[in-house]
Structure formats: structure tokens, C-alpha cells
Coordinates of C-alpha atoms and ligand atoms in Angstrom, one line a residue:
M1 CA 0.0 0.0 0.0
S2 CA 1.5 3.3 -1.0
V3 CA 2.3 5.9 1.7
L4 CA -0.3 8.2 0.2
R5 CA -3.0 5.6 0.3
R6 CA -2.2 4.8 3.8
A7 CA -2.4 8.5 4.8
R8 CA -5.7 8.8 3.0
L9 CA -7.1 5.9 5.1
L10 CA -5.6 6.8 8.4
G11 CA -6.2 10.5 8.2
P12 CA -10.0 10.4 8.6
A13 CA -9.6 7.7 11.3
A14 CA -7.3 10.0 13.3
V15 CA -9.6 12.9 12.9
V16 CA -12.6 10.8 14.2
A17 CA -10.5 9.7 17.1
L18 CA -9.5 13.3 17.9
L19 CA -13.1 14.6 17.6
A20 CA -14.3 11.8 19.9
A21 CA -12.2 13.4 22.6
C22 CA -14.0 16.7 22.2
A23 CA -17.5 15.9 23.7
G24 CA -19.0 19.2 24.9
N25 CA -21.0 17.6 27.6
A26 CA -19.1 14.8 29.2
P27 CA -20.5 14.2 32.7
Q28 CA -18.1 11.3 33.4
D29 CA -14.9 13.2 32.5
T30 CA -12.2 12.2 35.0
L31 CA -10.0 15.0 33.6
E32 CA -12.4 17.7 34.8
P33 CA -12.4 16.9 38.5
E34 CA -14.9 18.6 40.8
G35 CA -13.8 17.4 44.2
K36 CA -10.6 17.1 46.3
Y37 CA -9.8 13.4 45.6
A38 CA -10.5 13.6 41.9
K39 CA -8.2 16.7 41.9
D40 CA -5.5 14.7 43.7
I41 CA -5.7 12.2 40.9
D42 CA -5.8 14.8 38.2
N43 CA -2.7 16.5 39.8
L44 CA -0.9 13.2 39.5
I45 CA -2.0 12.6 35.9
S46 CA -0.9 16.0 34.6
P47 CA 2.8 16.0 35.5
I48 CA 3.2 12.3 34.6
F49 CA 1.5 12.9 31.2
V50 CA 4.0 15.8 30.6
I51 CA 7.0 13.6 31.6
S52 CA 5.7 10.7 29.5
G53 CA 5.1 13.1 26.6
I54 CA 8.7 14.4 26.7
V55 CA 10.1 10.9 26.9
F56 CA 7.8 9.8 24.0
V57 CA 8.9 12.7 21.8
L58 CA 12.6 12.3 22.6
V59 CA 12.8 8.5 22.1
L60 CA 10.5 8.3 19.0
G61 CA 11.8 11.6 17.6
G62 CA 15.4 10.4 18.0
A63 CA 14.6 7.0 16.4
V64 CA 13.0 8.7 13.4
L65 CA 15.8 11.2 13.0
I66 CA 18.5 8.6 13.2
A67 CA 16.5 6.3 10.7
I68 CA 16.3 9.2 8.3
K69 CA 19.9 10.5 8.8
Y70 CA 21.6 7.1 8.4
R71 CA 19.4 5.6 5.8
A72 CA 20.9 3.9 2.7
R73 CA 21.3 6.6 0.2
D74 CA 22.1 4.7 -3.0
D75 CA 21.9 1.2 -4.4
E76 CA 25.6 0.8 -4.6
H77 CA 26.3 0.8 -0.9
F78 CA 23.0 -0.7 0.2
D79 CA 24.4 -3.9 1.7
D80 CA 27.4 -2.3 3.4
M81 CA 27.6 -2.7 7.1
P82 CA 27.7 0.7 8.9
H83 CA 30.8 1.5 11.0
Q84 CA 30.5 -0.4 14.3
V85 CA 31.0 1.4 17.5
H86 CA 31.1 0.0 21.0
G87 CA 31.4 1.4 24.5
N88 CA 30.4 5.0 25.4
N89 CA 30.5 5.1 29.2
T90 CA 28.9 8.6 29.4
L91 CA 25.9 7.6 27.3
E92 CA 25.4 4.2 28.9
I93 CA 25.5 5.6 32.5
G94 CA 23.3 8.5 31.4
W95 CA 20.5 6.3 29.9
T96 CA 20.6 4.1 32.9
I97 CA 20.4 6.8 35.6
L98 CA 18.0 9.1 33.8
P99 CA 15.1 6.6 33.5
A100 CA 15.7 5.5 37.1
L101 CA 15.4 9.1 38.2
I102 CA 12.3 9.7 36.2
L103 CA 10.7 6.5 37.6
G104 CA 11.7 7.5 41.1
V105 CA 10.0 10.9 40.7
V106 CA 6.8 9.2 39.2
G107 CA 6.9 6.7 42.0
V108 CA 7.1 9.2 44.8
L109 CA 4.3 11.3 43.3
S110 CA 2.1 8.2 42.8
V111 CA 2.5 6.9 46.4
A112 CA 1.9 10.3 47.9
A113 CA -1.3 10.7 45.8
I114 CA -2.5 7.2 46.9
F115 CA -2.0 8.0 50.6
N116 CA -4.0 11.2 50.1
L117 CA -6.9 9.2 48.6
Y118 CA -7.0 6.8 51.6
E119 CA -7.0 9.5 54.4
E120 CA -9.2 8.7 57.4
P121 CA -12.4 10.7 57.4
P122 CA -12.8 13.0 60.4
A123 CA -14.9 11.6 63.3
D124 CA -17.9 13.8 62.4
A125 CA -17.8 13.0 58.7
V126 CA -20.9 11.6 57.0
K127 CA -20.4 7.8 56.7
V128 CA -22.1 5.8 54.1
Q129 CA -22.0 2.1 53.3
V130 CA -22.3 1.5 49.6
V131 CA -23.7 -1.9 48.6
G132 CA -23.5 -3.1 45.0
Q133 CA -26.3 -5.3 44.0
Q134 CA -27.4 -6.7 40.6
W135 CA -28.0 -4.1 39.2
W136 CA -28.3 -1.0 41.4
W137 CA -26.5 0.6 44.4
E138 CA -27.8 0.8 47.9
Y139 CA -26.6 3.6 50.2
R140 CA -26.8 3.1 54.0
Y141 CA -26.0 5.9 56.3
D142 CA -24.4 5.7 59.8
L143 CA -25.6 9.0 61.4
D144 CA -24.7 8.3 65.0
G145 CA -21.2 6.9 64.4
D146 CA -22.0 3.5 66.1
G147 CA -20.7 1.6 63.1
S148 CA -24.0 0.2 62.0
Y149 CA -25.4 1.6 58.8
E150 CA -29.1 1.7 59.4
E151 CA -30.3 5.2 60.0
I152 CA -31.1 5.8 56.4
V153 CA -31.4 3.2 53.6
T154 CA -31.8 4.5 50.1
A155 CA -31.0 3.6 46.6
N156 CA -29.7 4.9 43.2
E157 CA -28.8 8.3 44.5
L158 CA -26.0 8.9 47.0
V159 CA -26.8 12.2 48.7
I160 CA -23.9 13.9 50.4
P161 CA -23.1 17.4 51.8
S162 CA -20.9 19.5 49.4
G163 CA -17.5 20.7 50.4
E164 CA -17.1 17.9 53.0
Q165 CA -15.1 14.7 53.1
V166 CA -17.6 11.7 53.1
G167 CA -16.3 8.3 54.2
L168 CA -17.5 5.3 52.2
E169 CA -17.4 1.6 53.0
I170 CA -17.9 -0.2 49.7
T171 CA -19.2 -3.7 49.6
S172 CA -21.4 -6.0 47.5
R173 CA -24.2 -8.5 48.2
D174 CA -23.8 -10.7 45.2
V175 CA -20.9 -10.4 42.7
I176 CA -18.0 -8.0 42.3
H177 CA -19.0 -4.5 41.2
S178 CA -17.0 -1.3 41.0
F179 CA -18.0 2.1 42.2
W180 CA -16.9 5.1 40.1
A181 CA -18.0 8.7 40.1
P182 CA -15.2 10.0 37.9
K183 CA -15.5 13.7 38.8
L184 CA -15.3 12.9 42.5
N185 CA -12.7 10.1 42.9
G186 CA -11.2 7.0 41.3
K187 CA -12.7 3.5 41.2
R188 CA -13.1 1.2 44.1
D189 CA -14.2 -2.4 43.8
A190 CA -17.3 -3.7 45.6
V191 CA -16.5 -7.2 46.7
P192 CA -18.9 -9.6 48.7
N193 CA -17.8 -10.1 52.3
R194 CA -15.2 -7.3 52.1
S195 CA -15.5 -3.7 53.0
H196 CA -13.3 -1.2 51.2
P197 CA -12.9 2.2 52.7
W198 CA -13.0 5.1 50.2
N199 CA -13.5 8.8 50.2
L200 CA -15.7 11.2 48.2
Q201 CA -15.9 15.0 48.2
A202 CA -17.7 17.3 45.9
D203 CA -16.6 21.0 46.1
Q204 CA -19.9 22.4 44.8
P205 CA -23.5 21.3 45.1
G206 CA -24.7 19.5 42.0
E207 CA -25.2 16.1 40.4
Y208 CA -22.3 13.8 39.6
I209 CA -22.8 10.9 37.3
G210 CA -21.0 7.5 37.4
Q211 CA -21.5 3.9 36.7
C212 CA -20.5 0.4 37.7
T213 CA -17.2 -0.4 36.1
E214 CA -16.8 -4.1 36.8
F215 CA -18.7 -6.5 34.5
C216 CA -21.4 -7.9 36.8
G217 CA -23.9 -9.6 34.7
L218 CA -26.7 -8.8 32.1
S219 CA -27.4 -5.3 33.2
H220 CA -23.9 -4.2 34.1
A221 CA -24.1 -1.3 31.6
E222 CA -27.3 -0.1 33.2
M223 CA -26.1 0.0 36.7
R224 CA -25.6 3.7 37.1
I225 CA -24.5 6.0 39.9
K226 CA -25.8 9.5 40.7
V227 CA -24.1 11.4 43.5
V228 CA -26.2 14.4 44.6
A229 CA -24.2 17.0 46.6
L230 CA -26.3 19.4 48.6
E231 CA -25.5 22.5 50.7
R232 CA -25.1 21.5 54.3
D233 CA -28.5 23.0 55.3
D234 CA -30.3 21.1 52.5
F235 CA -28.4 18.0 53.4
D236 CA -29.5 18.2 57.0
Q237 CA -33.1 18.7 55.9
W238 CA -32.8 15.7 53.6
V239 CA -31.5 13.6 56.5
T240 CA -34.4 14.7 58.7
D241 CA -36.9 13.9 55.9
Q242 CA -35.5 10.5 55.1
Q243 CA -36.0 9.3 58.6
V244 CA -39.8 9.9 58.6
E245 CA -41.7 6.6 58.2
A246 CA -44.5 6.2 55.6
E247 CA -48.2 6.2 56.5
T248 CA -50.5 3.2 56.4
Y249 CA -54.0 3.2 55.2
A250 CA -57.3 2.1 56.9
E251 CA -59.2 -0.9 55.5
D252 CA -62.1 1.2 54.5
D253 CA -60.1 3.9 52.7
T254 CA -61.1 3.7 49.0
S255 CA -58.8 6.4 47.7
E256 CA -56.6 5.4 44.8
E257 CA -53.4 5.7 46.9
A258 CA -55.0 3.4 49.5
E259 CA -55.8 0.9 46.8
G260 CA -52.2 1.2 45.6
Y261 CA -51.0 0.6 49.2
R262 CA -52.9 -2.6 49.3
V263 CA -51.5 -3.7 45.9
F264 CA -48.0 -2.9 47.3
T265 CA -48.5 -4.9 50.5
Q266 CA -50.5 -7.8 49.1
Q267 CA -48.8 -8.3 45.8
L268 CA -45.2 -9.4 45.7
C269 CA -43.8 -5.8 45.9
A270 CA -43.6 -5.9 49.7
S271 CA -41.6 -9.2 49.8
C272 CA -38.6 -7.4 48.2
H273 CA -39.1 -3.7 48.7
L274 CA -39.2 -2.2 52.1
V275 CA -41.2 0.9 53.0
A276 CA -40.3 1.9 56.5
G277 CA -43.4 2.1 58.7
V278 CA -45.3 -0.4 56.5
N279 CA -43.6 -3.8 56.1
D280 CA -40.6 -3.5 58.5
D281 CA -41.6 -6.6 60.4
E282 CA -41.1 -8.8 57.3
F283 CA -37.6 -7.4 57.0
S284 CA -36.7 -7.8 60.7
D285 CA -33.6 -9.7 61.5
E286 CA -35.5 -12.8 62.6
S287 CA -37.3 -13.2 59.3
I288 CA -34.1 -12.9 57.3
P289 CA -32.0 -16.1 57.0
E290 CA -28.8 -16.0 59.0
F291 CA -26.4 -16.1 56.0
H292 CA -28.3 -13.1 54.7
R293 CA -27.8 -11.0 57.8
D294 CA -24.1 -11.6 57.7
S295 CA -23.8 -11.0 54.0
I296 CA -22.8 -7.4 54.3
G297 CA -19.3 -6.7 55.4
G298 CA -19.2 -9.9 57.5
P299 CA -17.9 -13.4 57.0
G300 CA -21.3 -14.8 55.9
T301 CA -21.5 -17.8 53.6
I302 CA -24.3 -17.7 51.1
T303 CA -25.8 -21.1 50.7
D304 CA -28.9 -20.6 48.6
P305 CA -28.5 -18.3 45.6
E306 CA -32.2 -18.1 45.0
L307 CA -32.7 -16.6 48.5
Q308 CA -29.7 -14.4 48.0
A309 CA -31.5 -12.5 45.3
S310 CA -34.8 -12.1 47.0
R311 CA -35.6 -9.4 49.5
H312 CA -33.0 -7.2 48.0
A313 CA -34.7 -4.5 46.1
P314 CA -34.4 -0.7 46.6
N315 CA -36.0 0.7 49.8
L316 CA -38.9 2.7 48.6
T317 CA -39.8 4.7 51.8
H318 CA -38.8 8.0 50.1
F319 CA -39.0 6.9 46.5
M320 CA -40.2 10.3 45.2
S321 CA -37.3 12.2 46.8
R322 CA -35.1 10.7 44.2
S323 CA -34.8 11.7 40.5
T324 CA -34.2 8.3 39.1
F325 CA -35.3 4.7 39.4
A326 CA -34.3 1.2 38.3
G327 CA -30.5 1.5 39.0
A328 CA -30.7 5.2 38.0
K329 CA -31.4 4.1 34.5
F330 CA -34.6 6.1 34.1
D331 CA -35.5 9.6 35.1
L332 CA -38.4 9.9 37.5
R333 CA -39.0 13.5 36.4
R334 CA -39.8 14.8 33.0
D335 CA -36.9 16.3 31.3
T336 CA -38.2 19.8 30.8
E337 CA -36.6 23.1 31.9
E338 CA -39.5 23.8 34.1
C339 CA -39.1 20.5 36.0
E340 CA -35.3 20.9 36.1
A341 CA -35.8 24.3 37.7
L342 CA -37.6 22.5 40.6
G343 CA -34.1 21.6 41.8
V344 CA -32.3 18.5 42.8
R345 CA -35.1 17.2 44.9
W346 CA -38.8 17.1 44.5
A347 CA -40.8 20.3 45.1
E348 CA -43.2 20.0 48.0
D349 CA -46.1 21.2 45.8
E350 CA -48.5 18.4 44.8
D351 CA -49.1 20.1 41.4
D352 CA -45.4 20.3 40.6
L353 CA -45.1 16.6 41.5
E354 CA -48.0 15.6 39.3
R355 CA -46.9 17.7 36.4
C356 CA -43.3 16.6 36.5
L357 CA -43.6 12.9 37.3
D358 CA -42.6 10.9 34.3
R359 CA -45.6 8.6 34.7
G360 CA -45.1 6.9 31.4
A361 CA -41.6 5.6 32.3
L362 CA -42.7 4.5 35.7
E363 CA -45.8 2.6 34.3
A364 CA -43.7 1.0 31.6
W365 CA -41.3 -0.3 34.2
M366 CA -44.1 -1.8 36.4
R367 CA -45.8 -3.3 33.3
N368 CA -42.8 -5.4 32.4
P369 CA -39.4 -4.7 34.0
P370 CA -37.4 -7.3 32.1
A371 CA -38.5 -5.6 28.9
E372 CA -37.1 -2.2 30.1
K373 CA -33.7 -3.4 31.4
A374 CA -31.7 -6.5 30.7
M375 CA -32.4 -9.0 33.4
A376 CA -32.8 -12.7 33.8
A377 CA -36.6 -13.0 34.0
E378 CA -36.7 -16.7 34.2
V379 CA -35.4 -18.9 37.0
V380 CA -33.5 -21.8 35.6
P381 CA -33.2 -24.5 38.2
G382 CA -29.6 -25.3 39.1
R383 CA -28.5 -22.3 37.1
S384 CA -28.3 -18.6 38.0
P385 CA -31.0 -17.2 40.4
R386 CA -33.5 -14.7 39.2
R387 CA -32.0 -11.2 39.2
G388 CA -33.8 -7.9 39.0
M389 CA -37.5 -7.2 39.2
P390 CA -39.8 -9.8 37.6
N391 CA -42.9 -9.2 35.6
L392 CA -45.7 -9.3 38.2
E393 CA -48.4 -9.3 35.5
L394 CA -50.0 -6.3 37.1
T395 CA -53.3 -5.0 35.6
E396 CA -53.4 -1.4 34.3
E397 CA -55.7 -0.5 37.2
Q398 CA -53.2 -1.9 39.7
I399 CA -50.4 0.0 37.9
D400 CA -52.4 3.3 38.2
Q401 CA -53.0 2.6 41.9
L402 CA -49.4 1.8 42.5
V403 CA -48.3 5.1 40.8
A404 CA -50.8 6.9 43.1
Y405 CA -49.3 5.2 46.1
L406 CA -45.7 5.7 45.1
S407 CA -46.4 9.4 44.6
T408 CA -47.1 9.7 48.3
L409 CA -43.7 8.3 49.3
K410 CA -41.8 11.6 49.4
Ligands
CUA1 CU1 -22.4 -3.8 38.8 CU2 -21.2 -3.9 36.7

């Protein structure tokens, strides 16, 4: 292939590769850090990139220059051996010591950055246990510092105070996942029966997107992460709101939400999803098999994979306080400017809620979850257990009632 033809083929490919690096809106850009730890990583990448760039240009540039300068110039001397030289102490010592020095500098910078990433959170820092599950993230908060993460249990959105170091303990309930919110810190694996400490800090309030980065099954690509950083006052309010239990409904209440409540408690929803104040008893320690209780952070042995998957679905007590559902794959709010303006969390106003709820997406999900997200809908005996939400064959009336009920879970 002629040089010209090669250039014609490679040219456009190079341009495409270059343009692909120019996304205007790249919410998962690790090179645009927005928090202390991500900046530590960025501060490591930048000088090392410069050093590597200089080495790259010197070595390859030198190789190309020498190849051009000493090329065979005519056919007559084509097969002549060049003049052989051997032994240049200065050069040999130089190109041994210089790379060692460069690697030494890179090593010191890297180790220092790694120590920064693992710094202990202060005693009063917000501490969250992050639990990877097929295929969503659960966030459990330890508010009183007693080491048990049970004051708030939520899913899909990790809410943190902005400008503060937040201590994470990352684990998994089933297979290995990996937690990564690129603008806030690097990756950390979520491994069953292990607890990995990690830190997160967002300098400004806002939403930071991430995703699971360890292949973990069918819906791995749809296991998303959303970190919501709030001003301290808003965060305190969120903490207070999240600890309120949901209401129950009287037998003779015939409102649509009361009907939805009955669908929730009497259909299969309540056997996997917890709503605090409604079906806590079914989720009490006694009702959960022992291996299950130990399966977070402890040395539990999981003996029955079918049971391992059940009971583990997002806590819905404050479902409407989130902006996403189903592993943060779908938006709960309509994507209009007006609804965006309502802020990170739901407005208190009933009308705003009604107007902005993306009812279509929520209904489609309840109608047939495995059609909306890649999940193993069938249980194959002896093979993998059922993962994800099954199709419960709900009627349209039940779906409407459930939406009405879920709308009350703010
Ligand atoms: Cu979880 Cu990939």
C-alpha cells in the first residue's frame, strides 16, 4: 500500500479519534475533577503525562531522526555494514540513571497521591455504606457513628453534603461491582464479604454521574451512579426527611393511593421492597435467613443463591425524593426546563409533583421490568438465580393505583 493511500485511510480515522475526545457535555470526564480526591488524581495525571510526553517525543523523535539521517542513500552501498562502535561510558551511564530518576519521581508522586486518597475521614464526617447489587446501588447511612449503617437506607442516588469529606465503606451483596463517580474520585471495587474504605468529596452542590465499572452480569451497563451533593443545610433537611416513616391506610379507605398501598402490601412488591413504617416486620432480623444478615461486610456464607437474590430491592420509603429509578437508568422527572428548575429534589407542591412525574416511564417499568432493562426474568433450576425485578403481571388498574401510592412516598 502506498504511503499516500495509507495516509488517506488513516487521516480520517485520526480525525474521528481526535473529535471523539471533544465531547461538549461529558458528565463522566475524569479530567475535569470537581472534588478534592478527583483533583488529587488529576494533579498526578498531569505531570506524569508531561513527563511521558517528553520521553515519547525524545525517544521516538530520536529514532525517526536517526533512521532518516543514516538511511541507505544509494543502491551501490545498500548492503554495506555501517561502521560499528562499542562502548560509550557517558551515554550508557546516562541512559541508565535518567530513566531510574524519572521512575523515582513518578513513584514518589504516585505513592503520595494514593496516601491522600485513603486518608481517614474525620470523626464527624458523614459515613455511608455503599452496597453493590445486581444491578443497582444501595446507600446506607451511619448517622450516630456507632458503626451500623441503618439510620437511612436509600438507593440509586448517593446524597452527600458538598465541600465535606464523606467516608464510604464499599461492599457487595452478590458479585463484584466497581463504584466510580469520575469527577469525585477514582474507582473502588465492591466485593462480597469485604468492606473497602473510600472517600468522596464534591466541592460544589450538584449532580455527579458515574457507573458500575466491573462487569457484573446482564445489566452491568445499566447500573448507574448518581451522586447528589447538597449545601449543608439542605443535606440536614434531607437527613431529617429521610427518617420519617411512611403512612399506612385504613381498611375502609377507598382512595386510589390506599388501593395502591394494598396492591403494594398484598402483591409481591412488599416481599422485596421495604417501606419503613409499612412492612418493616417482614424485614426484621428474625425473618431474614442468617447467612443473609451476615452477607454485608461480615464473613457470611451464602448457601442458597435463590434466596440471596430475594428481599433485595431498593428501599422505597422516600421513592419520590429521588430523581431516578431502576438502578438510576430512568429519570423519574420529566426532562423539561420547568421541571429541572424545581431543583435536585422534588418540590413540596402536589401540582409540581403531578406535572413533572414521568408517569409513562414508571408505568412501563411496572408493566414489564425485564423488557425495560436486561435482566434474567426466568429462574432456571440449578443455574443462576433470578436477578432484577420480575414481571408481576399487574393490571393497568393496579399500575395506576401503585403510581398513586408511590407518589405519596416523598
Ligand atoms: Cu455492577 Cu457492573
